[in-house]
Tab-separated table of C-alpha atoms in Angstrom:
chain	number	residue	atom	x	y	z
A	1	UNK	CA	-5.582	18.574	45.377
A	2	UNK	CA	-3.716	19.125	41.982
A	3	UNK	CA	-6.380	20.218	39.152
A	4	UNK	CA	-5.497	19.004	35.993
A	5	UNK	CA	-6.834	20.870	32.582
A	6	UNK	CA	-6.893	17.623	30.724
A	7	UNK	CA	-5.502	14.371	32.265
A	8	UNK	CA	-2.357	14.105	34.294
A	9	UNK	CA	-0.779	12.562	30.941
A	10	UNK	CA	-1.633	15.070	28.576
A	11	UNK	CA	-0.865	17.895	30.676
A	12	UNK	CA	2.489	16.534	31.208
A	13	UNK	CA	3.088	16.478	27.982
A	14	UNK	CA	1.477	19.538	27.163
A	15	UNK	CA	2.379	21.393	30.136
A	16	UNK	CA	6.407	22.374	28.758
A	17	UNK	CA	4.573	25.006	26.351
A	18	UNK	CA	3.303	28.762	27.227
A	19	UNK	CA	0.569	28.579	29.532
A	20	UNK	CA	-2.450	30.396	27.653
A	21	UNK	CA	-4.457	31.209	31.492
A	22	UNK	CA	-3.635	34.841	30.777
A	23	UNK	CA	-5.907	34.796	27.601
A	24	UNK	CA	-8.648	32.633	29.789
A	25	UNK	CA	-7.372	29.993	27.987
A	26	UNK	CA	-6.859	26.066	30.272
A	27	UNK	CA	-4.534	24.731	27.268
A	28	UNK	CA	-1.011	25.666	26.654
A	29	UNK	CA	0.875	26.797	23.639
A	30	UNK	CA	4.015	25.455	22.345
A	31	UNK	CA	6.768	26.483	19.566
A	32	UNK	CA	6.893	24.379	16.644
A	33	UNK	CA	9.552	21.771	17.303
A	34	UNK	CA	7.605	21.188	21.267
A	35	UNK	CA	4.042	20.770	18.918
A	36	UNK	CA	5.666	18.681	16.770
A	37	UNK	CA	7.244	16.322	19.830
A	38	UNK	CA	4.046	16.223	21.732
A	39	UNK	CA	1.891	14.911	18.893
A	40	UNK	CA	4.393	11.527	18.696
A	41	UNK	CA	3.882	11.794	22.537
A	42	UNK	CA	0.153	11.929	22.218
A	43	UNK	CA	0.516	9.625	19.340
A	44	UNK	CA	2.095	7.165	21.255
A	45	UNK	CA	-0.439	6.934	24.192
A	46	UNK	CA	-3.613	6.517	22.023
A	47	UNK	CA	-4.666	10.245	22.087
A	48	UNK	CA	-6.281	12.358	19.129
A	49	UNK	CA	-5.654	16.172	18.686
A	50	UNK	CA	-9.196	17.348	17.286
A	51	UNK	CA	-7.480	20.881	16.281
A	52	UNK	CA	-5.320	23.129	17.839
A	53	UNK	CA	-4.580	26.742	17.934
A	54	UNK	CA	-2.465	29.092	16.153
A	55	UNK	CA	-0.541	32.255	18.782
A	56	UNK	CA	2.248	34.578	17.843
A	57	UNK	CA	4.615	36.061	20.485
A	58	UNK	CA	4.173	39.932	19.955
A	59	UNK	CA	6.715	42.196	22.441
A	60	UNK	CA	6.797	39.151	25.275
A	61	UNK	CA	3.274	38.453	25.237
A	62	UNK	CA	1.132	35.841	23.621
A	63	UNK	CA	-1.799	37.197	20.661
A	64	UNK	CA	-3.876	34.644	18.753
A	65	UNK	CA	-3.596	34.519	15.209
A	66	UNK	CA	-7.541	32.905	14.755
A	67	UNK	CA	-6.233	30.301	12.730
A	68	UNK	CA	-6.569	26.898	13.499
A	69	UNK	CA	-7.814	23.520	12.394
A	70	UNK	CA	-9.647	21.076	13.337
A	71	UNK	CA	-10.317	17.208	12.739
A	72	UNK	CA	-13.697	15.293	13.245
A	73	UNK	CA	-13.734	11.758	13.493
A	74	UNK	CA	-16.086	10.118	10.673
A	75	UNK	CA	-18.875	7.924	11.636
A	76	UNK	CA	-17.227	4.989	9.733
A	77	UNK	CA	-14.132	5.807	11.285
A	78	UNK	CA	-12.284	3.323	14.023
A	79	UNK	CA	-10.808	5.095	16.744
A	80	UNK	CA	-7.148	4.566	15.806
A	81	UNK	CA	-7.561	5.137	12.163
A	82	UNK	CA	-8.950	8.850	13.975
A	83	UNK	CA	-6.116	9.027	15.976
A	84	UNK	CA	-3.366	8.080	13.264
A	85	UNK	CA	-5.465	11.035	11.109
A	86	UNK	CA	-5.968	13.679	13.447
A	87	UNK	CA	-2.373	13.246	14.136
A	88	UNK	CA	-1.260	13.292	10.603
A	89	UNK	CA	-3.422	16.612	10.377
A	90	UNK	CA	-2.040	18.486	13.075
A	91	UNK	CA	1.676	17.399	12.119
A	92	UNK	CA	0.658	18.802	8.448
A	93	UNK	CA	-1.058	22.104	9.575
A	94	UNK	CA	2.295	22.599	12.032
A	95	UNK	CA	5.330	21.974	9.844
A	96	UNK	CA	3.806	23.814	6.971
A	97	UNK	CA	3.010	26.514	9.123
A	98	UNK	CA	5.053	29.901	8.553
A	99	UNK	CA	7.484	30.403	11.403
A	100	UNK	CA	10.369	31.789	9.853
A	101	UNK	CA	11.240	34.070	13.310
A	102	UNK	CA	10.571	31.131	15.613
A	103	UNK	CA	7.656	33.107	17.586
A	104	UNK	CA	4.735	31.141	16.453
A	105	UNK	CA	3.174	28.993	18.915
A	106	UNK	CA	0.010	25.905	18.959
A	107	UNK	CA	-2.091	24.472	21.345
A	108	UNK	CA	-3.501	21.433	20.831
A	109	UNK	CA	-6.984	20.231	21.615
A	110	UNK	CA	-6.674	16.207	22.830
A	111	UNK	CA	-9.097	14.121	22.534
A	112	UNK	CA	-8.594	10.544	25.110
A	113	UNK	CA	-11.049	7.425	24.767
């Protein structure tokens, strides 16, 4: 029986990045341009991203950074106006990210209704 960390969907979308098991970690990480293409995945199948993580790749192996973010939905807030801002958040935090050498890596934390 196949264990998924999320949901079959997300972790097929999720699942092309860096697995993260070696940090005890059931997510994965992914470079920039993969984040970036997973949240208009997510997007497009009615799924949040209530934060995400930040890693670098340091000699071969992944180190977190400790940054992040993170997106709460409001109580007034409908569930796709929370999914159009948590995705509009995470694309934010990740382009303006600095990742001049290419090695920085997210994980993103979906949230499914």
């Amino acid at each position: 029986m196949v264990q998924y960390v999320w949901s079959e969907q997300v972790d097929s979308i999720l699942g092309a990045g860096e697995s993260l098991e070696v940090l005890g970690v059931r997510n994965w990480a992914l470079d920039q341009a993969g984040a970036l293409d997973a949240l208009e995945r997510l997007h497009h199948e009615g799924i949040a991203v209530a934060g995400g993580d930040v890693y670098r790749l340091e000699n071969g192996r992944l180190e977190p950074t400790y940054d992040n973010w993170y997106c709460d939905r409001s109580d007034d807030e409908s569930i796709d106006e929370y999914i159009e801002r948590s995705i509009d958040i995470a694309r934010s935090y990740i382009s303006e990210c600095p990742n001049s050498d290419g090695e920085t890596l997210f994980s993103l934390v979906p949230v499914a209704w």
